CSV table of C-alpha atoms in Angstrom, one decimal:
chain,number,residue,atom,x,y,z
Y,17,MET,CA,26.0,-11.8,-4.9
Y,18,ILE,CA,28.6,-11.8,-2.1
Y,19,GLY,CA,30.3,-8.7,-3.5
Y,20,GLU,CA,27.0,-7.0,-4.2
Y,21,LEU,CA,25.8,-7.5,-0.6
Y,22,TYR,CA,29.1,-6.3,0.8
Y,23,ALA,CA,29.1,-3.3,-1.4
Y,24,ASP,CA,25.5,-2.5,-0.2
Y,25,ALA,CA,26.7,-2.8,3.4
Y,26,LEU,CA,29.6,-0.4,2.7
Y,27,ALA,CA,27.0,2.0,1.2
Y,28,GLY,CA,25.1,1.9,4.5
Y,29,ALA,CA,22.6,-0.9,4.0
Y,30,THR,CA,22.1,-3.3,6.9
Y,31,ALA,CA,23.6,-6.7,6.2
Y,32,GLU,CA,24.2,-9.7,8.4
Y,33,ILE,CA,26.6,-12.6,8.6
Y,34,GLU,CA,24.5,-15.8,8.7
Y,35,TYR,CA,25.9,-19.1,9.9
Y,36,VAL,CA,24.8,-22.5,8.9
Y,37,ASP,CA,23.0,-23.0,12.2
Y,38,GLY,CA,20.9,-20.0,11.5
Y,39,THR,CA,22.7,-17.6,13.8
Y,40,ARG,CA,22.9,-14.1,12.4
Y,41,VAL,CA,25.3,-11.3,13.4
Y,42,VAL,CA,25.1,-7.7,12.0
Y,43,LEU,CA,28.0,-6.9,9.7
Y,44,GLU,CA,29.4,-3.7,11.3
Y,45,THR,CA,30.9,-2.1,8.2
Y,46,ALA,CA,30.6,1.4,9.7
Y,47,ARG,CA,33.5,0.7,12.1
Y,48,TRP,CA,35.9,0.2,9.2
Y,49,PHE,CA,35.6,3.8,8.0
Y,50,GLU,CA,37.1,5.5,11.1
Y,51,PRO,CA,40.1,4.8,13.3
Y,52,VAL,CA,39.5,2.1,15.8
Y,53,ASP,CA,41.2,2.0,19.2
Y,54,GLY,CA,44.3,-0.2,18.9
Y,55,ASP,CA,44.9,0.6,15.2
Y,56,GLU,CA,48.0,2.6,16.2
Y,57,THR,CA,49.7,-0.5,17.5
Y,58,LEU,CA,49.4,-2.1,14.1
Y,59,LEU,CA,50.3,1.0,12.1
Y,60,SER,CA,53.4,1.8,14.1
Y,61,ARG,CA,54.8,-1.6,13.3
Y,62,CYS,CA,54.2,-1.4,9.5
Y,63,THR,CA,57.3,-0.7,7.3
Y,64,SER,CA,57.5,0.3,3.6
Y,65,PRO,CA,56.1,-1.2,1.5
Y,66,THR,CA,53.0,-2.6,3.3
Y,67,LEU,CA,50.3,-4.8,1.6
Y,68,ASP,CA,46.9,-4.4,3.3
Y,69,ILE,CA,45.0,-7.6,2.5
Y,70,GLY,CA,41.2,-7.3,2.6
Y,71,SER,CA,41.6,-3.6,3.0
Y,72,GLY,CA,37.8,-2.8,2.8
Y,73,PRO,CA,37.1,1.0,2.6
Y,74,GLY,CA,40.8,1.6,3.4
Y,75,ARG,CA,41.1,3.1,6.8
Y,76,LEU,CA,44.5,1.5,7.4
Y,77,THR,CA,45.8,1.8,3.9
Y,78,VAL,CA,45.0,5.5,4.0
Y,79,ALA,CA,46.4,6.0,7.5
Y,80,LEU,CA,49.7,4.4,6.3
Y,81,ALA,CA,49.9,6.6,3.3
Y,82,ARG,CA,49.4,9.7,5.4
Y,83,ARG,CA,52.3,8.8,7.6
Y,84,GLY,CA,54.6,8.2,4.6
Y,85,VAL,CA,54.5,4.4,4.5
Y,86,GLN,CA,54.2,3.1,1.0
Y,87,SER,CA,51.1,0.9,1.0
Y,88,LEU,CA,48.7,-0.9,-1.2
Y,89,GLY,CA,45.2,-2.2,-0.3
Y,90,ILE,CA,43.7,-5.1,-2.1
Y,91,ASP,CA,40.1,-6.1,-1.9
Y,92,ILE,CA,37.6,-8.2,-3.9
Y,93,THR,CA,34.9,-5.6,-3.9
Y,94,PRO,CA,35.0,-2.7,-6.4
Y,95,ARG,CA,33.2,-0.3,-4.0
Y,96,ALA,CA,35.8,-0.9,-1.3
Y,97,VAL,CA,38.6,-0.2,-3.7
Y,98,ALA,CA,36.8,3.0,-4.9
Y,99,LEU,CA,36.3,4.2,-1.3
Y,100,THR,CA,40.0,3.7,-0.6
Y,101,ARG,CA,41.1,5.6,-3.6
Y,102,LYS,CA,38.6,8.4,-2.9
Y,103,ALA,CA,40.0,8.7,0.6
Y,104,GLY,CA,43.6,9.1,-0.7
Y,105,GLY,CA,45.0,5.5,-0.6
Y,106,PHE,CA,46.2,3.2,-3.3
Y,107,ALA,CA,44.1,0.1,-3.8
Y,108,MET,CA,43.5,-2.6,-6.4
Y,109,LEU,CA,40.7,-5.0,-7.1
Y,110,ARG,CA,42.5,-8.3,-6.3
Y,111,ASN,CA,42.1,-11.6,-4.6
Y,112,VAL,CA,45.1,-12.4,-2.4
Y,113,PHE,CA,45.3,-15.8,-4.1
Y,114,ASP,CA,45.6,-14.3,-7.5
Y,115,GLU,CA,48.5,-12.4,-9.0
Y,116,VAL,CA,49.6,-9.5,-6.6
Y,117,PRO,CA,52.0,-6.7,-7.7
Y,118,GLY,CA,55.3,-6.8,-5.9
Y,119,SER,CA,55.1,-10.5,-5.0
Y,120,GLY,CA,58.1,-11.4,-2.8
Y,121,GLN,CA,59.0,-7.8,-2.2
Y,122,TRP,CA,56.6,-6.6,0.5
Y,123,ALA,CA,58.2,-5.8,3.9
Y,124,THR,CA,54.9,-6.0,5.8
Y,125,ALA,CA,51.6,-7.8,5.1
Y,126,LEU,CA,48.6,-6.7,7.1
Y,127,LEU,CA,45.7,-9.0,8.1
Y,128,ALA,CA,43.7,-6.7,10.3
Y,129,ASP,CA,40.0,-7.0,11.5
Y,130,GLY,CA,40.2,-10.8,11.6
Y,131,ASN,CA,41.3,-11.1,7.9
Y,132,ILE,CA,43.4,-14.1,8.8
Y,133,GLY,CA,40.0,-15.8,8.3
Y,134,ILE,CA,40.0,-15.2,4.6
Y,135,GLY,CA,39.4,-18.4,2.7
Y,136,GLY,CA,38.6,-20.5,5.7
Y,137,HIS,CA,42.1,-22.0,5.9
Y,138,PRO,CA,44.5,-19.8,7.8
Y,139,GLU,CA,47.6,-22.0,7.2
Y,140,VAL,CA,47.0,-21.9,3.4
Y,141,LEU,CA,46.5,-18.1,3.6
Y,142,LEU,CA,49.7,-17.7,5.5
Y,143,ARG,CA,51.6,-19.9,3.1
Y,144,ARG,CA,50.4,-17.6,0.3
Y,145,VAL,CA,51.4,-14.5,2.2
Y,146,ARG,CA,54.8,-16.1,2.8
Y,147,GLN,CA,55.2,-15.9,-1.0
Y,148,LEU,CA,54.2,-12.2,-1.0
Y,149,VAL,CA,56.6,-10.8,1.7
Y,150,ARG,CA,60.3,-10.6,1.1
Y,151,PRO,CA,62.8,-12.6,3.1
Y,152,GLY,CA,62.8,-11.2,6.6
Y,153,GLY,CA,59.4,-9.7,6.0
Y,154,GLN,CA,56.6,-9.7,8.6
Y,155,VAL,CA,52.9,-10.3,8.8
Y,156,LEU,CA,50.8,-8.4,11.3
Y,157,VAL,CA,47.6,-10.2,12.2
Y,158,GLU,CA,44.6,-9.5,14.4
Y,159,LEU,CA,43.3,-12.5,16.3
Y,160,ALA,CA,40.5,-13.6,18.6
Y,161,PRO,CA,41.0,-13.5,22.4
Y,162,PRO,CA,42.6,-16.4,24.2
Y,163,ALA,CA,39.4,-17.8,25.5
Y,164,THR,CA,37.9,-18.1,21.9
Y,165,ARG,CA,37.9,-21.4,20.2
Y,166,SER,CA,39.6,-21.5,16.8
Y,167,ARG,CA,37.3,-22.8,14.2
Y,168,ILE,CA,36.3,-22.8,10.5
Y,169,ASP,CA,32.7,-21.7,9.8
Y,170,ARG,CA,30.5,-21.7,6.7
Y,171,VAL,CA,28.9,-18.3,6.4
Y,172,ARG,CA,27.0,-16.1,4.0
Y,173,LEU,CA,25.9,-12.5,3.8
Y,174,ARG,CA,22.2,-11.7,4.1
Y,175,ARG,CA,20.3,-8.4,3.5
Y,176,GLY,CA,16.6,-9.0,4.1
Y,177,PRO,CA,15.5,-11.8,1.7
Y,178,HIS,CA,18.7,-11.5,-0.4
Y,179,VAL,CA,21.5,-14.0,0.4
Y,180,GLY,CA,24.9,-14.7,-1.0
Y,181,ASP,CA,26.7,-17.9,-1.5
Y,182,TRP,CA,28.2,-19.8,1.4
Y,183,PHE,CA,31.9,-19.4,2.0
Y,184,GLY,CA,34.5,-20.4,4.5
Y,185,TRP,CA,35.8,-18.1,7.2
Y,186,ALA,CA,38.2,-19.0,10.0
Y,187,THR,CA,38.6,-17.7,13.5
Y,188,VAL,CA,42.1,-18.0,15.0
Y,189,SER,CA,42.6,-17.6,18.7
Y,190,VAL,CA,45.8,-16.0,20.0
Y,191,SER,CA,46.2,-19.2,21.9
Y,192,ASP,CA,46.7,-21.1,18.6
Y,193,ILE,CA,48.6,-18.7,16.5
Y,194,GLN,CA,52.0,-20.2,17.2
Y,195,ARG,CA,50.9,-23.5,15.7
Y,196,VAL,CA,49.0,-21.9,12.8
Y,197,ALA,CA,51.9,-19.5,12.0
Y,198,GLY,CA,54.4,-22.3,12.0
Y,199,ALA,CA,52.4,-24.3,9.6
Y,200,GLY,CA,52.1,-21.3,7.4
Y,201,GLY,CA,55.9,-20.7,7.3
Y,202,PHE,CA,56.4,-18.2,10.1
Y,203,PRO,CA,58.2,-19.7,13.0
Y,204,VAL,CA,58.5,-16.5,15.1
Y,205,VAL,CA,55.4,-15.1,16.8
Y,206,ASP,CA,55.2,-12.0,19.0
Y,207,CYS,CA,51.8,-11.3,20.5
Y,208,TRP,CA,50.4,-8.2,22.2
Y,209,THR,CA,47.0,-6.8,23.2
Y,210,ALA,CA,45.7,-3.2,23.1
Y,211,HIS,CA,42.2,-1.8,23.8
Y,212,GLY,CA,40.7,-5.3,24.0
Y,213,ARG,CA,42.2,-6.4,20.7
Y,214,TRP,CA,44.7,-9.1,20.2
Y,215,MET,CA,47.5,-8.9,17.6
Y,216,ALA,CA,50.6,-10.8,16.6
Y,217,ARG,CA,53.7,-10.2,14.5
Y,218,LEU,CA,54.7,-13.2,12.5
Y,219,SER,CA,58.2,-13.5,11.0
């Protein structure tokens, strides 16, 4: 059901992220189809080959391909993969914790749009990504602003009366990324901000 609701949202249906306390936030999928201010600061740091984890409809995967950077997007939703391919990018239906092509050979792994939250355990996610990138490789992550509290939430997707299963999602503040990155196997952290977004390069 999670995948179906996400696919519906990518097709234009209104979906919400619902928290266990009842709070609901609109899932703004439309912003993932077009360039977002600040994307360039991530794209310009990507080197071939780049793995875009949780690539969604593929705006970054496609942008990298257009500038000649070998890139692959992975996502758990067939519609997201299809949209990426239709737009001219390479994408596969794959969970980051499953077998991923080129394991141990990626120069860059990209966790944009808060995707460091995937799975609800950022240290575990980064340890997995450590296995995917080659020695000396880097991870580019997008983070919450310094004033934000890092946390792990239980959330689900909702579209009207239709709801998905609960799953974990983490929020990581730029203030905490040094600790989280170190626990995930990346001792070097360089942070920057652009257009109100916060990013970091982990190596």
